[in-house]
Amino acid sequence: MVSKAKSVVLYGLDGILVEVETDVAKGEEKFDIVGLPDTAVKESKDRVRSAIKNTSGTFPYTSITVNLAPADVKKEGANLDLPIAVALLKALNNKLIRDVGSTVIVGELSLEGALRPVSGILPITLFAKKQGFKNILLPAENAKEASLVDGINILAAEDLKKVIAYLSGEEIAPYPFSEFTADTDVEYPNDLKYVKGQYAVKRALEVAVSGGHNMLMIGAPGSGKTMLAKCIPSIIPDMTFEEALETTAIHSVYGSLDKREGVVRMRPFVTPHHTATNIALVGGGQSVKPGLISLAHNGVLYLDEMPEYTRQTLECLRQPLEDRVITVSRAKGNVKYPADFMLVTSMNPCPCGNYGSKVLECRCSESQIRKYRAKISGPLLDRIDIQVHVDNVEYDKLVSKEQEESSAVVRRRVNKARLVQRERFKNDGILCNAQMGEKELAKYCVLSENDEKLLKRSFEALGMSARARSRILKVARTIADLDYSENIGRKHLLEAIGYRNSGFEN
Amino acid sequence: MYTKDELAIIVLDSMLGLEYKHKINILAAVKRPSDLFDKEAAGRVAFSVIGENKANTVASAFNDDYAGFILEKCEKRGTKVITKISEGYPSEYVNVFMPPLCLYCNGDERLLSKDKKFAIVGSRKCSPEMLALTTDFAAEISSAGGIIVTGSAGGADSAAIKGALDSGSVISVVAGGIDHVYPEFNRRLIEKVENSALVISEQPPEYEVKPWLFPMRNRLIAGLSKGVLITGGKLDSGARHTATFALDDGKEVFAFPYPPRSAIGALCNSLIKNSGAALCDDVNDILSFLGLERKEEEKTELEGDELSVFKLIKEGVEDADAILEKTGMKMFELAPVLTSLELQGLIVKLSGNSYKAV
């Protein structure tokens, strides 16, 4: 007798519907799985056998064939354990009358029959809903993550026993849909209120975060670049539901999702070490997993000591910075992962770090400094909107008791500025100022005649390249948004010019 | 077109294997340089100056074919040659130590005969703020009518060139032959100088640069100029040669002041302390020395925040944090003011978030 169950496996973030067919026949005892299973799927027969035996007491001595359709797609992972078990149970026991034709079933089994959580539940649930399924049967620990999706019944089970009860007609109460709320009242370990002075950098951070602008901090060792960067999560704008869904889906596939939390509420802040390989950064590997830049989707990718990264690694970032998506191509096929992150980088002014210091002597030769800076290519610099210097803070200031503005206050301003942007771009398909293209620039960044002249003059006076124009306009737009100004005013423009990316002259 | 005399000198100068003193002696032994084109006379003179070994080689070089070959090489890159006896040979070089036989020029060679040439040199590695100041000084001097003389290296030289390039009043004296751009990373800048100002060398164009040519070149920088500004350098920086040449010629030497014990400016401080160099902290020092007047720009009256911030920076409150503290402004108010002042050319941004009044 043949019976069927439906499940979903993921390829990248895309779901593939898998039909699990089991056939039980008399004959020599065997248990075969066909339909391009990978090792984890092949091994699932042993887990299924033990789980069923330990739950219902027996496992029949019959000839069992399991087919995973479509037969030409490679299936990976352990989330097919449960659908195989369900299909098999239904084939063995005709008392299990529940129709599972409109239910997607996923889950990993333990030997004693308990259900283990699987990764990628959110994209699977979204896919199931899109395909018109009414229910999804999954391990209880995954329920919270799945419950972000509205319009599909989440049936959570702790173990196979409960699944068998469900199949024989008992009901499982659907897990309630949980409304997404951004985390607002979190105590961040790094708060701007602990950073003394550095007003210029703090302001630049605020502007960068508000508009999603890529940023470069240049400063001597110990000037506080890393500390300032670590404050970014505390001022970063709240995520919208759509953003949270996208980000959670990637983290879910990557396997880095907190199962109890079930959703990524805070914008990710990813800090790869400079020894990270290109693949680790952009994604790839055997099962074409997302890379760190995709983990930083809708969040921040922070590269500390940028010139320490290999040039090749840095160049890998260029295309995703432009397209906000990374396509990982392998012989198996192409996988697209979103990678819309804000790039924050820091570097020393020279290898020893003291170039330009008023107190310490720089020990580097001119050519050393040149080589150090040449590691960062022009095209990459072109994608950095804001460049700011971080000074060493004087001792007196460091120990002063003066109260600094806290991150919460800054964050409120940032949130408002983001709201303005979201409202403005709601028909343009973008979210923040940094994403503006030429079309949006022409539409939203109109300068008065006088300001246009000022900008032209400043290009001549400061020796900027013409490519700097769009960067300055984008930043000026953000500064105007922070000021609730509909148009870009002179002061906004002037401040934006101050953050210009001057490259590395001298 | 070159006269026969000039050609003879050019041919003589092109002989890389011949020492300078021999070249001078050969020239001194003939009545007119063009006499060297007489093979017999050339041979006789060469024999008397350098002996039997090379005499034949030297003498046989003086023919029209070889002269034409050399000129052709020069003309390929538009290089003009000014010989010791040519019109336009800078009068300053008549009295310099080892006056160059030929000057190879790419660019506008008329700059050489202009008055008020002033050298700006310094270490390849200067602090960013001193580089900014150097650029600014060069711009002020050149726009007031001075001609900046400098080298071609990175750091101070490049900063000076950048400042003066706009008014096209800069002479870059390179150490090696003019065909060899050194340093390579500065090619763009040097080509700009060739196009809108002047690059000169005393070495034949194909002569590759050698370390010992730099002090030699420095004598030309010092020799051409009325005075020299040393912008920075360690005690053993090459700029000390330029300063020494200038001091020996009794020329005025200016130097930027540096804080005590600052290695990067030790040369300047020692020049001021020991050699009677003039401490220079204002471009007017140099302008008045050259008898120039600062070109008056239409000045806009500052008012409000711009005025108070500018005053503070002038008083030496340079750090953005300190300005905020003094004025009680917020950073988003101060940022546009600073950029505006910078655009008006009233302040320059130093490394970090510090500013200096110009």
Tab-separated table of N, CA and C in Angstrom, chain B residues 115-238:
chain	number	residue	atom	x	y	z
B	115	ASP	N	61.223	86.309	-12.702
B	115	ASP	CA	61.776	86.742	-11.427
B	115	ASP	C	61.018	86.047	-10.283
B	116	LYS	N	61.449	86.254	-9.067
B	116	LYS	CA	60.721	85.856	-7.857
B	116	LYS	C	60.471	84.358	-7.809
B	117	LYS	N	61.518	83.629	-8.073
B	117	LYS	CA	61.397	82.186	-7.902
B	117	LYS	C	61.697	81.844	-6.436
B	118	PHE	N	60.915	80.944	-5.911
B	118	PHE	CA	61.039	80.622	-4.502
B	118	PHE	C	60.894	79.113	-4.320
B	119	ALA	N	61.829	78.524	-3.589
B	119	ALA	CA	61.813	77.070	-3.450
B	119	ALA	C	61.030	76.644	-2.212
B	120	ILE	N	60.240	75.620	-2.375
B	120	ILE	CA	59.579	74.990	-1.226
B	120	ILE	C	59.958	73.517	-1.242
B	121	VAL	N	60.669	73.069	-0.240
B	121	VAL	CA	61.045	71.654	-0.189
B	121	VAL	C	60.846	71.125	1.219
B	122	GLY	N	60.824	69.827	1.311
B	122	GLY	CA	60.645	69.202	2.611
B	122	GLY	C	60.703	67.715	2.445
B	123	SER	N	60.520	67.049	3.546
B	123	SER	CA	60.644	65.602	3.554
B	123	SER	C	59.506	64.967	2.755
B	124	ARG	N	59.776	63.738	2.304
B	124	ARG	CA	58.698	63.015	1.631
B	124	ARG	C	57.598	62.685	2.621
B	125	LYS	N	58.013	62.482	3.873
B	125	LYS	CA	56.998	62.175	4.876
B	125	LYS	C	56.820	63.349	5.819
B	126	CYS	N	55.789	64.089	5.608
B	126	CYS	CA	55.477	65.207	6.495
B	126	CYS	C	54.144	64.904	7.160
B	127	SER	N	53.851	65.616	8.215
B	127	SER	CA	52.548	65.417	8.842
B	127	SER	C	51.480	66.025	7.938
B	128	PRO	N	50.273	65.461	7.988
B	128	PRO	CA	49.217	65.920	7.089
B	128	PRO	C	48.941	67.421	7.219
B	129	GLU	N	49.016	67.941	8.453
B	129	GLU	CA	48.688	69.360	8.578
B	129	GLU	C	49.756	70.221	7.939
B	130	MET	N	51.019	69.782	8.025
B	130	MET	CA	52.065	70.558	7.395
B	130	MET	C	51.949	70.472	5.876
B	131	LEU	N	51.498	69.338	5.393
B	131	LEU	CA	51.281	69.229	3.953
B	131	LEU	C	50.182	70.178	3.514
B	132	ALA	N	49.120	70.247	4.324
B	132	ALA	CA	48.024	71.150	3.987
B	132	ALA	C	48.523	72.594	3.968
B	133	LEU	N	49.343	72.911	4.957
B	133	LEU	CA	49.890	74.271	5.009
B	133	LEU	C	50.792	74.533	3.802
B	134	THR	N	51.601	73.529	3.459
B	134	THR	CA	52.508	73.683	2.326
B	134	THR	C	51.733	73.993	1.058
B	135	THR	N	50.698	73.207	0.830
B	135	THR	CA	49.860	73.444	-0.344
B	135	THR	C	49.300	74.856	-0.326
B	136	ASP	N	48.868	75.234	0.842
B	136	ASP	CA	48.265	76.551	0.966
B	136	ASP	C	49.268	77.674	0.708
B	137	PHE	N	50.438	77.529	1.278
B	137	PHE	CA	51.484	78.545	1.076
B	137	PHE	C	51.851	78.634	-0.399
B	138	ALA	N	52.024	77.461	-1.014
B	138	ALA	CA	52.407	77.439	-2.427
B	138	ALA	C	51.352	78.140	-3.267
B	139	ALA	N	50.085	77.884	-2.911
B	139	ALA	CA	49.002	78.508	-3.664
B	139	ALA	C	49.031	80.023	-3.491
B	140	GLU	N	49.249	80.468	-2.271
B	140	GLU	CA	49.270	81.909	-1.997
B	140	GLU	C	50.408	82.583	-2.756
B	141	ILE	N	51.596	81.988	-2.646
B	141	ILE	CA	52.770	82.608	-3.273
B	141	ILE	C	52.613	82.639	-4.784
B	142	SER	N	52.162	81.525	-5.337
B	142	SER	CA	52.083	81.474	-6.796
B	142	SER	C	50.980	82.383	-7.317
B	143	SER	N	49.876	82.457	-6.578
B	143	SER	CA	48.810	83.309	-7.094
B	143	SER	C	49.169	84.779	-6.927
B	144	ALA	N	50.132	85.080	-6.035
B	144	ALA	CA	50.562	86.460	-5.885
B	144	ALA	C	51.629	86.830	-6.923
B	145	GLY	N	52.093	85.841	-7.679
B	145	GLY	CA	53.044	86.160	-8.738
B	145	GLY	C	54.395	85.499	-8.569
B	146	GLY	N	54.575	84.713	-7.530
B	146	GLY	CA	55.843	84.019	-7.343
B	146	GLY	C	55.874	82.737	-8.163
B	147	ILE	N	57.087	82.226	-8.366
B	147	ILE	CA	57.227	80.940	-9.059
B	147	ILE	C	57.762	79.944	-8.033
B	148	ILE	N	57.069	78.840	-7.865
B	148	ILE	CA	57.499	77.845	-6.886
B	148	ILE	C	58.489	76.882	-7.537
B	149	VAL	N	59.626	76.695	-6.892
B	149	VAL	CA	60.606	75.718	-7.371
B	149	VAL	C	60.631	74.568	-6.365
B	150	THR	N	60.527	73.364	-6.875
B	150	THR	CA	60.527	72.228	-5.967
B	150	THR	C	60.982	70.977	-6.701
B	151	GLY	N	60.918	69.835	-6.031
B	151	GLY	CA	61.330	68.584	-6.659
B	151	GLY	C	60.139	67.862	-7.247
B	152	SER	N	60.182	66.538	-7.195
B	152	SER	CA	59.083	65.787	-7.791
B	152	SER	C	58.609	64.656	-6.891
B	153	ALA	N	59.146	64.600	-5.668
B	153	ALA	CA	58.804	63.462	-4.811
B	153	ALA	C	57.413	63.625	-4.206
B	154	GLY	N	56.986	62.606	-3.472
B	154	GLY	CA	55.727	62.715	-2.748
B	154	GLY	C	55.920	63.640	-1.558
B	155	GLY	N	54.929	63.769	-0.735
B	155	GLY	CA	55.064	64.589	0.475
B	155	GLY	C	55.128	66.063	0.157
B	156	ALA	N	56.138	66.738	0.696
B	156	ALA	CA	56.201	68.197	0.608
B	156	ALA	C	56.246	68.672	-0.840
B	157	ASP	N	57.067	68.007	-1.674
B	157	ASP	CA	57.178	68.437	-3.069
B	157	ASP	C	55.813	68.420	-3.753
B	158	SER	N	55.128	67.291	-3.611
B	158	SER	CA	53.830	67.163	-4.260
B	158	SER	C	52.843	68.182	-3.718
B	159	ALA	N	52.915	68.405	-2.413
B	159	ALA	CA	52.001	69.367	-1.799
B	159	ALA	C	52.238	70.754	-2.392
B	160	ALA	N	53.498	71.121	-2.551
B	160	ALA	CA	53.816	72.433	-3.113
B	160	ALA	C	53.338	72.515	-4.561
B	161	ILE	N	53.572	71.424	-5.303
B	161	ILE	CA	53.142	71.422	-6.711
B	161	ILE	C	51.632	71.584	-6.800
B	162	LYS	N	50.928	70.830	-5.948
B	162	LYS	CA	49.460	70.894	-5.990
B	162	LYS	C	48.972	72.309	-5.763
B	163	GLY	N	49.624	73.001	-4.826
B	163	GLY	CA	49.197	74.362	-4.517
B	163	GLY	C	49.447	75.311	-5.669
B	164	ALA	N	50.587	75.138	-6.351
B	164	ALA	CA	50.983	76.122	-7.345
B	164	ALA	C	50.491	75.789	-8.743
B	165	LEU	N	50.016	74.555	-8.911
B	165	LEU	CA	49.687	74.102	-10.261
B	165	LEU	C	48.586	74.930	-10.908
B	166	ASP	N	47.651	75.375	-10.099
B	166	ASP	CA	46.519	76.111	-10.642
B	166	ASP	C	46.958	77.349	-11.385
B	167	SER	N	47.930	78.070	-10.813
B	167	SER	CA	48.374	79.281	-11.497
B	167	SER	C	49.508	78.965	-12.478
B	168	GLY	N	49.866	77.684	-12.607
B	168	GLY	CA	50.868	77.296	-13.596
B	168	GLY	C	52.244	77.840	-13.310
B	169	SER	N	52.493	78.247	-12.066
B	169	SER	CA	53.787	78.840	-11.771
B	169	SER	C	54.596	77.903	-10.897
B	170	VAL	N	55.011	76.794	-11.472
B	170	VAL	CA	55.808	75.883	-10.678
B	170	VAL	C	56.876	75.244	-11.565
B	171	ILE	N	58.068	75.177	-11.028
B	171	ILE	CA	59.159	74.507	-11.727
B	171	ILE	C	59.553	73.304	-10.880
B	172	SER	N	59.411	72.118	-11.462
B	172	SER	CA	59.803	70.920	-10.748
B	172	SER	C	61.147	70.464	-11.295
B	173	VAL	N	62.159	70.451	-10.445
B	173	VAL	CA	63.486	70.034	-10.873
B	173	VAL	C	63.663	68.571	-10.506
B	174	VAL	N	63.821	67.720	-11.522
B	174	VAL	CA	63.928	66.295	-11.225
B	174	VAL	C	65.389	65.875	-11.254
B	175	ALA	N	65.673	64.798	-10.544
B	175	ALA	CA	67.062	64.406	-10.345
B	175	ALA	C	67.612	63.642	-11.540
B	176	GLY	N	66.848	62.698	-12.051
B	176	GLY	CA	67.327	61.891	-13.163
B	176	GLY	C	66.940	62.526	-14.487
B	177	GLY	N	67.118	61.753	-15.566
B	177	GLY	CA	66.706	62.241	-16.869
B	177	GLY	C	65.199	62.421	-16.901
B	178	ILE	N	64.790	63.331	-17.774
B	178	ILE	CA	63.387	63.733	-17.789
B	178	ILE	C	62.475	62.613	-18.293
B	179	ASP	N	63.041	61.653	-19.023
B	179	ASP	CA	62.214	60.558	-19.535
B	179	ASP	C	61.842	59.564	-18.450
B	180	HIS	N	62.614	59.576	-17.376
B	180	HIS	CA	62.333	58.633	-16.295
B	180	HIS	C	61.570	59.349	-15.197
B	181	VAL	N	60.292	59.048	-15.122
B	181	VAL	CA	59.507	59.691	-14.079
B	181	VAL	C	59.824	59.001	-12.762
B	182	TYR	N	60.184	59.781	-11.793
B	182	TYR	CA	60.434	59.205	-10.469
B	182	TYR	C	59.855	60.127	-9.410
B	183	PRO	N	59.126	59.672	-8.435
B	183	PRO	CA	58.679	58.288	-8.280
B	183	PRO	C	57.508	57.965	-9.206
B	184	GLU	N	57.388	56.702	-9.514
B	184	GLU	CA	56.395	56.282	-10.500
B	184	GLU	C	54.964	56.682	-10.102
B	185	PHE	N	54.661	56.605	-8.808
B	185	PHE	CA	53.278	56.893	-8.401
B	185	PHE	C	52.908	58.349	-8.630
B	186	ASN	N	53.926	59.183	-8.830
B	186	ASN	CA	53.648	60.602	-9.015
B	186	ASN	C	53.528	60.979	-10.482
B	187	ARG	N	53.516	59.975	-11.361
B	187	ARG	CA	53.537	60.233	-12.798
B	187	ARG	C	52.458	61.234	-13.224
B	188	ARG	N	51.247	60.999	-12.748
B	188	ARG	CA	50.135	61.874	-13.113
B	188	ARG	C	50.448	63.332	-12.822
B	189	LEU	N	50.907	63.537	-11.573
B	189	LEU	CA	51.147	64.902	-11.122
B	189	LEU	C	52.256	65.531	-11.958
B	190	ILE	N	53.317	64.770	-12.197
B	190	ILE	CA	54.441	65.325	-12.941
B	190	ILE	C	54.020	65.628	-14.375
B	191	GLU	N	53.174	64.759	-14.918
B	191	GLU	CA	52.683	65.038	-16.272
B	191	GLU	C	51.842	66.307	-16.299
B	192	LYS	N	51.102	66.521	-15.233
B	192	LYS	CA	50.325	67.766	-15.159
B	192	LYS	C	51.259	68.959	-15.157
B	193	VAL	N	52.345	68.849	-14.401
B	193	VAL	CA	53.308	69.943	-14.345
B	193	VAL	C	53.897	70.172	-15.739
B	194	GLU	N	54.213	69.073	-16.438
B	194	GLU	CA	54.757	69.222	-17.788
B	194	GLU	C	53.785	69.956	-18.694
B	195	ASN	N	52.514	69.688	-18.504
B	195	ASN	CA	51.521	70.285	-19.397
B	195	ASN	C	51.234	71.738	-19.087
B	196	SER	N	51.210	72.078	-17.797
B	196	SER	CA	50.795	73.449	-17.506
B	196	SER	C	51.897	74.269	-16.849
B	197	ALA	N	53.041	73.664	-16.550
B	197	ALA	CA	54.133	74.440	-15.968
B	197	ALA	C	55.438	73.893	-16.537
B	198	LEU	N	56.406	73.602	-15.683
B	198	LEU	CA	57.712	73.238	-16.228
B	198	LEU	C	58.404	72.174	-15.379
B	199	VAL	N	58.962	71.185	-16.063
B	199	VAL	CA	59.823	70.201	-15.398
B	199	VAL	C	61.203	70.317	-16.036
B	200	ILE	N	62.248	70.450	-15.219
B	200	ILE	CA	63.582	70.524	-15.798
B	200	ILE	C	64.515	69.507	-15.144
B	201	SER	N	65.590	69.211	-15.871
B	201	SER	CA	66.617	68.334	-15.340
B	201	SER	C	67.934	68.724	-15.991
B	202	GLU	N	69.029	68.464	-15.302
B	202	GLU	CA	70.323	68.737	-15.915
B	202	GLU	C	70.904	67.484	-16.551
B	203	GLN	N	70.221	66.356	-16.347
B	203	GLN	CA	70.718	65.117	-16.914
B	203	GLN	C	70.072	64.869	-18.275
B	204	PRO	N	70.784	64.239	-19.186
B	204	PRO	CA	70.182	63.888	-20.473
B	204	PRO	C	68.943	63.036	-20.236
B	205	PRO	N	67.950	63.157	-21.096
B	205	PRO	CA	66.633	62.557	-20.829
B	205	PRO	C	66.672	61.082	-20.497
B	206	GLU	N	67.574	60.319	-21.132
B	206	GLU	CA	67.495	58.873	-20.927
B	206	GLU	C	68.275	58.436	-19.692
B	207	TYR	N	68.898	59.382	-19.000
B	207	TYR	CA	69.738	59.030	-17.862
B	207	TYR	C	68.880	58.614	-16.681
B	208	GLU	N	69.100	57.395	-16.196
B	208	GLU	CA	68.263	56.922	-15.095
B	208	GLU	C	68.651	57.561	-13.775
B	209	VAL	N	67.688	57.640	-12.897
B	209	VAL	CA	67.939	58.326	-11.638
B	209	VAL	C	68.827	57.462	-10.730
B	210	LYS	N	69.763	58.130	-10.074
B	210	LYS	CA	70.671	57.455	-9.141
B	210	LYS	C	70.619	58.220	-7.812
B	211	PRO	N	70.864	57.526	-6.721
B	211	PRO	CA	70.715	58.178	-5.415
B	211	PRO	C	71.547	59.452	-5.274
B	212	TRP	N	72.783	59.433	-5.816
B	212	TRP	CA	73.640	60.598	-5.596
B	212	TRP	C	73.210	61.804	-6.413
B	213	LEU	N	72.275	61.601	-7.310
B	213	LEU	CA	71.830	62.743	-8.119
B	213	LEU	C	70.947	63.690	-7.317
B	214	PHE	N	70.383	63.188	-6.220
B	214	PHE	CA	69.430	64.028	-5.484
B	214	PHE	C	70.085	65.237	-4.825
B	215	PRO	N	71.201	65.055	-4.096
B	215	PRO	CA	71.865	66.243	-3.550
B	215	PRO	C	72.298	67.196	-4.659
B	216	MET	N	72.730	66.623	-5.808
B	216	MET	CA	73.115	67.470	-6.941
B	216	MET	C	71.924	68.291	-7.418
B	217	ARG	N	70.800	67.609	-7.520
B	217	ARG	CA	69.583	68.286	-7.958
B	217	ARG	C	69.214	69.403	-6.979
B	218	ASN	N	69.440	69.116	-5.681
B	218	ASN	CA	69.058	70.109	-4.678
B	218	ASN	C	69.831	71.419	-4.838
B	219	ARG	N	71.065	71.321	-5.359
B	219	ARG	CA	71.816	72.562	-5.573
B	219	ARG	C	71.138	73.404	-6.644
B	220	LEU	N	70.478	72.726	-7.605
B	220	LEU	CA	69.788	73.461	-8.654
B	220	LEU	C	68.527	74.132	-8.120
B	221	ILE	N	67.844	73.430	-7.211
B	221	ILE	CA	66.633	74.020	-6.623
B	221	ILE	C	66.999	75.264	-5.831
B	222	ALA	N	68.033	75.107	-5.002
B	222	ALA	CA	68.444	76.244	-4.188
B	222	ALA	C	69.001	77.354	-5.080
B	223	GLY	N	69.758	76.938	-6.096
B	223	GLY	CA	70.412	77.933	-6.939
B	223	GLY	C	69.446	78.784	-7.723
B	224	LEU	N	68.354	78.201	-8.121
B	224	LEU	CA	67.409	78.916	-8.972
B	224	LEU	C	66.578	79.931	-8.193
B	225	SER	N	66.504	79.736	-6.872
B	225	SER	CA	65.503	80.481	-6.112
B	225	SER	C	66.109	81.627	-5.319
B	226	LYS	N	65.241	82.582	-5.039
B	226	LYS	CA	65.657	83.696	-4.193
B	226	LYS	C	65.762	83.260	-2.745
B	227	GLY	N	64.872	82.380	-2.363
B	227	GLY	CA	64.866	81.893	-0.995
B	227	GLY	C	64.286	80.498	-0.959
B	228	VAL	N	64.387	79.869	0.187
B	228	VAL	CA	63.926	78.485	0.317
B	228	VAL	C	63.069	78.358	1.570
B	229	LEU	N	61.963	77.636	1.430
B	229	LEU	CA	61.160	77.291	2.601
B	229	LEU	C	61.301	75.799	2.861
B	230	ILE	N	61.779	75.456	4.060
B	230	ILE	CA	61.864	74.049	4.430
B	230	ILE	C	60.622	73.736	5.253
B	231	THR	N	59.811	72.805	4.747
B	231	THR	CA	58.525	72.574	5.415
B	231	THR	C	58.611	71.502	6.488
B	232	GLY	N	59.666	70.699	6.466
B	232	GLY	CA	59.768	69.675	7.495
B	232	GLY	C	60.744	68.606	7.091
B	233	GLY	N	61.147	67.816	8.050
B	233	GLY	CA	62.056	66.729	7.749
B	233	GLY	C	62.865	66.365	8.970
B	234	LYS	N	63.357	65.131	8.951
B	234	LYS	CA	64.236	64.735	10.041
B	234	LYS	C	65.595	65.392	9.812
B	235	LEU	N	66.485	65.222	10.799
B	235	LEU	CA	67.789	65.876	10.707
B	235	LEU	C	68.563	65.424	9.474
B	236	ASP	N	68.359	64.166	9.065
B	236	ASP	CA	69.130	63.676	7.927
B	236	ASP	C	68.327	63.718	6.633
B	237	SER	N	67.259	64.479	6.623
B	237	SER	CA	66.437	64.560	5.420
B	237	SER	C	67.219	65.215	4.282
B	238	GLY	N	66.866	64.830	3.049
B	238	GLY	CA	67.552	65.394	1.892
B	238	GLY	C	67.374	66.902	1.797
